[in-house]
Amino acid sequence: MFLFADGAVAEIEKKIIEAFEVFDHECNKTVDVREIGSIVRSLGCFPTEAELHELLAKVEEEEPTGYINLEKFLPVMTKVLLDRSYQPIPEDVLLHAFEALDENKCGYITKEELVKYLTEEGEPFTQEEMEDMLSTALDPETNTVRYRDYISMMIVDET
Amino acid sequence: MGSGSSANPTNYKYSLQKSENAFKAAVLIQQWYRRYVARLEMRRRCTWRIFQSIEYACEQDQIKLHNFFSYLMDHFTPSSSKERDFISRMFISGESFKEAELEKYCDYESMEVPDSYTGPRLSFPLLPDHATALLEAFKQKQQLHARYVLNLLHETRKHLKQLPNISHVSTCYSEEVTVCGDLHGQLDDLFFIFYKNGLPSPSKSYVFNGDFVDRGKQSLEILIVLFTFLLIYPKEVHLNRGNHEDHMVNLRYGFAKEVMQKYKVHGKKILKMIQNVFCWLPLATLIDQKVLIIHGGISDTTDLDMLQKIQRNKFISVLRGKKRKESNKDVEIQEINGESKVEAESSESESDLSLSPQPRPAPSITNRLEFSKWLRQTVQEQIEWCRQLVDSESEPEEPTYSSVVSLTELDTQCWTHQEEWKQILDILWSDPMPQEGCRVNTVRGGGCYFGPDVTDKILEKYNLQFLIRSHECKHEGYEFCHNRKVLTIFSASNYYEIGSNRGAYVKLGPDLVPHFVQYQASKTAHTLTMTQRISRVEESAFRALREKLFAHTSALISAFKAYDKDNTGKISLSSWAMAVESVLHLGLPWRMLRPQLVRSTVDGMLEYKSWLDDLAMEQRSQEHIQSSLLEVIYRNRSNLETIFRIIDRDHSGLISFEEFRQTWKLFSTHMNIELTDDGIDDLVRSIDFNKDGNIDFNEFLEAFRLVKQSQ
């Protein structure tokens, strides 16, 4: 068990509160349950949808109201950050994932293939999500996704 | 072929593994991508917060500026005859134009339009062809000749004067009413609305809900187009006044500058006319007696009956200082408005009440006490005269508005000027808030924050269904609040930056069910991906934020030092966030914003001096100016510009060296800035000014990059 200095925990709590407040439109310490994913992810976590649902179960009220209270969210999220749950996905792991979908190992995936995988497999994308990713990832001339280039570009954007 | 058969166990295992891998890979990519999108969303909201907090902080400055004037009125006594003349020029307005004088000054009939002029030529009464010609001309970036501009303004004013304070629209005459929000000089948006929705016509009613001008570069064109349609289709086109239809606000937010740049010879006349036209704009519009449209909002004291009856043209500018001593309140109106309390035309023939007493000339003795005394006496006189006016007209008993039978237009005197002013201020400047109640709007410095309970009361009291207002930029161009009883509609797309927001307009039919149309009138916005759009807007926001940080360098250093008791030169990032908020008071999520603002840390600690130096390097333009001076100028540059423009009464773009020194001194005394006389001289010496001692202050401001790039 780690003993964290009070300062570190306080600082983490402040970060969480800040992120929460950005989505707290009515300034009453609640956010729409649909925004929890954005909040958790913007704090540096990479949960899957399944993991997110698990987390939601811990922070929702007994009778779900559609809103999440800061009171319940804060301790749960603090633990998530202290435990470093939902670790980031490193660049090389992401690359391997794309490569796994690239059957012929030719360095690109066709639009049709990518759409099929991402909207039918895993935790499927909605049409909106798919279109949005394609808008940056797709090379319109060849109608393919050159994933190495795409990843490099996205990683730069991250910093 | 055998190898593909599922009966072959190796192949089956291989394909199972392959599909498992594909599944896992898909999950990974989706997981990563969703995180990316969430971060983008967070960035977008933070960017929005930055822009809003800076924008509203600016508006607060405007009020501070007025406090500055009232402060001077109350406390400053000039130390020389020059200063005394200077102040008297600033405060005792020699420019109280009564309407007749205004017409004479802004006369256009003698203005010749040269044959070489290829723009549209207007004749009155206006016809639909004139409107289409104007639209076409503006699309070709042509300019309307000043003569026609002035003519149009005169006719517009004549028309507006007949209108009541609250316009009435009925959906049984034209099937649909289209309501548009803030346009802020963005002519492309107006073009788009007309393109998509059709031009105003007998079967197409429009309500434009204020803030036609400022910030965007084609405010004048928008006014010309709107006024033209107003005159052609007076029954179908309705304009509400917004808080930017106010010459004091225009001095600061770009409209005054735009007019002077476009009309170098006649700009002043045009501005003067517009100033007058603005105060004649109606204050609100009612659709079917059920939907109230006002620019800002309401307050818990909003009284439609009072609003109906007050003389709206008294309020040329709605801005005034907060801490006013009772006795000075009426003078403020005259000083800031430059207009006498009662309009001339109301009681022209009857009495001398139409003429306000002209102030006696300032005493020629260089005696501080004498001057203050004179100032206050003159002020007193004006108030006395006002009081007489009030006393002679109102009923002797307790005046309730119902008991006053109006014989003249002075029947509104039963309310104090203060009460009337508050009604208008609230209508033009208020914002809705989620919490119940009604609070003073400290962020903007004017109007209220009103809660859902206030909305409910007003709707019930006047039997209304909902309110439509504008005044606040919304990401989607519109937004409901207060349980869908308040609709905000904002028609200036890409208001903060390309890609920042959509614009929208709303259509109401007889069922009063709102239908929205959204748009983003910029080709560039469409071709950018979401990521690129957010990045651009973000860049803009952070540039503005870094400027603000730089402007508070000294205060920041003190704040940082407080967290660095051991004088190591470093502070933790947590301390940084707290220190920055304590200085800037913008209420921003600093920890979220930190990665964009602080690039390098040493062991998780920030070397604050070098961070501030880096900020300064971005901003500094002239090396030989001390950084503290530059900092001061930066922090106050909008205020300085406004003050300069006020002093430059003839809008010539020149002020004398002496005037400049005095202005600076006045300003710095009030703002508690320490600046020696030498400091000022240094400042001036670094500018080239012509030998006759005049400073083109545009060049001066430009020299320090004080003129905002976007304006």
mmCIF file of C-alpha atoms in Angstrom, chain B residues 472-591:
data_model
loop_
_atom_site.group_PDB
_atom_site.id
_atom_site.type_symbol
_atom_site.label_atom_id
_atom_site.label_comp_id
_atom_site.label_asym_id
_atom_site.label_seq_id
_atom_site.Cartn_x
_atom_site.Cartn_y
_atom_site.Cartn_z
ATOM 1 C CA GLU B 472 -24.811 35.517 -25.389
ATOM 2 C CA CYS B 473 -22.893 33.482 -27.933
ATOM 3 C CA LYS B 474 -24.025 29.856 -28.049
ATOM 4 C CA HIS B 475 -22.098 27.034 -29.631
ATOM 5 C CA GLU B 476 -25.059 25.760 -31.605
ATOM 6 C CA GLY B 477 -26.431 29.229 -32.358
ATOM 7 C CA TYR B 478 -29.317 28.779 -29.975
ATOM 8 C CA GLU B 479 -30.040 27.363 -26.563
ATOM 9 C CA PHE B 480 -33.024 26.863 -24.302
ATOM 10 C CA CYS B 481 -32.971 27.347 -20.590
ATOM 11 C CA HIS B 482 -35.378 27.817 -17.710
ATOM 12 C CA ASN B 483 -37.302 24.786 -18.730
ATOM 13 C CA ARG B 484 -37.587 25.899 -22.348
ATOM 14 C CA LYS B 485 -39.149 29.177 -21.312
ATOM 15 C CA VAL B 486 -36.154 31.249 -22.346
ATOM 16 C CA LEU B 487 -34.624 30.887 -25.789
ATOM 17 C CA THR B 488 -31.275 32.423 -26.626
ATOM 18 C CA ILE B 489 -30.763 33.016 -30.324
ATOM 19 C CA PHE B 490 -27.397 34.125 -31.677
ATOM 20 C CA SER B 491 -26.869 34.779 -35.358
ATOM 21 C CA ALA B 492 -23.175 35.589 -35.644
ATOM 22 C CA SER B 493 -21.409 32.371 -36.593
ATOM 23 C CA ASN B 494 -17.708 31.895 -35.925
ATOM 24 C CA TYR B 495 -17.981 34.741 -33.486
ATOM 25 C CA TYR B 496 -14.793 34.138 -31.541
ATOM 26 C CA GLU B 497 -12.821 32.528 -34.342
ATOM 27 C CA ILE B 498 -13.388 30.449 -37.444
ATOM 28 C CA GLY B 499 -15.067 27.268 -36.317
ATOM 29 C CA SER B 500 -15.980 28.488 -32.871
ATOM 30 C CA ASN B 501 -19.756 28.330 -33.184
ATOM 31 C CA ARG B 502 -22.720 28.155 -35.467
ATOM 32 C CA GLY B 503 -25.215 30.916 -35.952
ATOM 33 C CA ALA B 504 -28.945 30.325 -35.967
ATOM 34 C CA TYR B 505 -32.287 31.939 -36.571
ATOM 35 C CA VAL B 506 -35.707 30.816 -35.392
ATOM 36 C CA LYS B 507 -39.022 30.800 -37.179
ATOM 37 C CA LEU B 508 -42.388 30.988 -35.443
ATOM 38 C CA GLY B 509 -45.732 30.237 -37.003
ATOM 39 C CA PRO B 510 -49.163 30.856 -35.519
ATOM 40 C CA ASP B 511 -48.646 27.834 -33.275
ATOM 41 C CA LEU B 512 -45.609 29.637 -31.844
ATOM 42 C CA VAL B 513 -43.562 26.453 -32.041
ATOM 43 C CA PRO B 514 -39.945 27.400 -32.754
ATOM 44 C CA HIS B 515 -38.143 25.977 -35.775
ATOM 45 C CA PHE B 516 -34.419 26.503 -35.968
ATOM 46 C CA VAL B 517 -32.015 26.860 -38.829
ATOM 47 C CA GLN B 518 -28.308 26.696 -38.037
ATOM 48 C CA TYR B 519 -25.375 27.671 -40.176
ATOM 49 C CA GLN B 520 -21.728 28.493 -40.229
ATOM 50 C CA ALA B 521 -21.088 31.132 -42.868
ATOM 51 C CA SER B 522 -17.499 30.398 -43.626
ATOM 52 C CA LYS B 523 -16.319 28.095 -46.373
ATOM 53 C CA THR B 524 -13.181 27.377 -44.433
ATOM 54 C CA ALA B 525 -15.100 26.080 -41.448
ATOM 55 C CA HIS B 526 -16.722 23.408 -43.524
ATOM 56 C CA THR B 527 -13.537 22.003 -44.916
ATOM 57 C CA LEU B 528 -11.804 21.762 -41.586
ATOM 58 C CA THR B 529 -12.039 18.598 -39.577
ATOM 59 C CA MET B 530 -13.316 18.829 -36.062
ATOM 60 C CA THR B 531 -9.784 18.574 -34.781
ATOM 61 C CA GLN B 532 -8.537 21.389 -36.945
ATOM 62 C CA ARG B 533 -11.453 23.608 -36.063
ATOM 63 C CA ILE B 534 -10.911 23.123 -32.390
ATOM 64 C CA SER B 535 -7.171 23.698 -32.754
ATOM 65 C CA ARG B 536 -7.624 26.991 -34.529
ATOM 66 C CA VAL B 537 -10.091 28.338 -32.079
ATOM 67 C CA GLU B 538 -7.975 27.081 -29.254
ATOM 68 C CA GLU B 539 -4.876 28.814 -30.602
ATOM 69 C CA SER B 540 -6.782 32.040 -30.682
ATOM 70 C CA ALA B 541 -8.066 31.611 -27.171
ATOM 71 C CA PHE B 542 -4.666 30.835 -25.766
ATOM 72 C CA ARG B 543 -3.079 33.743 -27.522
ATOM 73 C CA ALA B 544 -5.623 36.005 -25.858
ATOM 74 C CA LEU B 545 -5.027 34.313 -22.536
ATOM 75 C CA ARG B 546 -1.255 34.674 -22.769
ATOM 76 C CA GLU B 547 -1.706 38.351 -23.512
ATOM 77 C CA LYS B 548 -3.765 38.715 -20.387
ATOM 78 C CA LEU B 549 -1.189 36.858 -18.335
ATOM 79 C CA PHE B 550 1.549 39.107 -19.653
ATOM 80 C CA ALA B 551 -0.431 42.188 -18.796
ATOM 81 C CA HIS B 552 -0.417 41.156 -15.172
ATOM 82 C CA THR B 553 3.259 40.290 -14.915
ATOM 83 C CA SER B 554 4.034 42.321 -11.812
ATOM 84 C CA ALA B 555 1.030 41.052 -9.921
ATOM 85 C CA LEU B 556 1.862 37.507 -10.936
ATOM 86 C CA ILE B 557 5.429 37.793 -9.706
ATOM 87 C CA SER B 558 4.200 38.909 -6.296
ATOM 88 C CA ALA B 559 1.704 36.090 -6.193
ATOM 89 C CA PHE B 560 4.316 33.519 -7.181
ATOM 90 C CA LYS B 561 6.800 34.839 -4.651
ATOM 91 C CA ALA B 562 4.207 34.303 -1.956
ATOM 92 C CA TYR B 563 4.320 30.596 -2.718
ATOM 93 C CA ASP B 564 8.110 30.588 -2.886
ATOM 94 C CA LYS B 565 9.060 31.540 0.644
ATOM 95 C CA ASP B 566 12.511 30.018 0.338
ATOM 96 C CA ASN B 567 13.210 32.037 -2.752
ATOM 97 C CA THR B 568 14.175 29.093 -4.880
ATOM 98 C CA GLY B 569 12.728 30.630 -8.008
ATOM 99 C CA LYS B 570 10.448 27.617 -8.389
ATOM 100 C CA ILE B 571 6.895 26.811 -7.412
ATOM 101 C CA SER B 572 4.762 23.730 -7.718
ATOM 102 C CA LEU B 573 2.235 23.544 -10.532
ATOM 103 C CA SER B 574 -0.517 23.475 -7.965
ATOM 104 C CA SER B 575 0.688 26.772 -6.540
ATOM 105 C CA TRP B 576 0.948 28.154 -10.043
ATOM 106 C CA ALA B 577 -2.728 27.398 -10.675
ATOM 107 C CA MET B 578 -3.801 29.028 -7.443
ATOM 108 C CA ALA B 579 -1.623 32.077 -7.937
ATOM 109 C CA VAL B 580 -2.807 32.692 -11.471
ATOM 110 C CA GLU B 581 -6.467 32.526 -10.516
ATOM 111 C CA SER B 582 -5.935 34.841 -7.592
ATOM 112 C CA VAL B 583 -4.534 37.470 -9.949
ATOM 113 C CA LEU B 584 -6.682 37.123 -13.030
ATOM 114 C CA HIS B 585 -10.028 36.182 -11.480
ATOM 115 C CA LEU B 586 -11.229 34.543 -14.661
ATOM 116 C CA GLY B 587 -12.602 31.390 -13.030
ATOM 117 C CA LEU B 588 -10.877 29.150 -15.569
ATOM 118 C CA PRO B 589 -9.863 25.512 -15.053
ATOM 119 C CA TRP B 590 -6.132 26.314 -14.858
ATOM 120 C CA ARG B 591 -4.996 22.757 -14.223
#
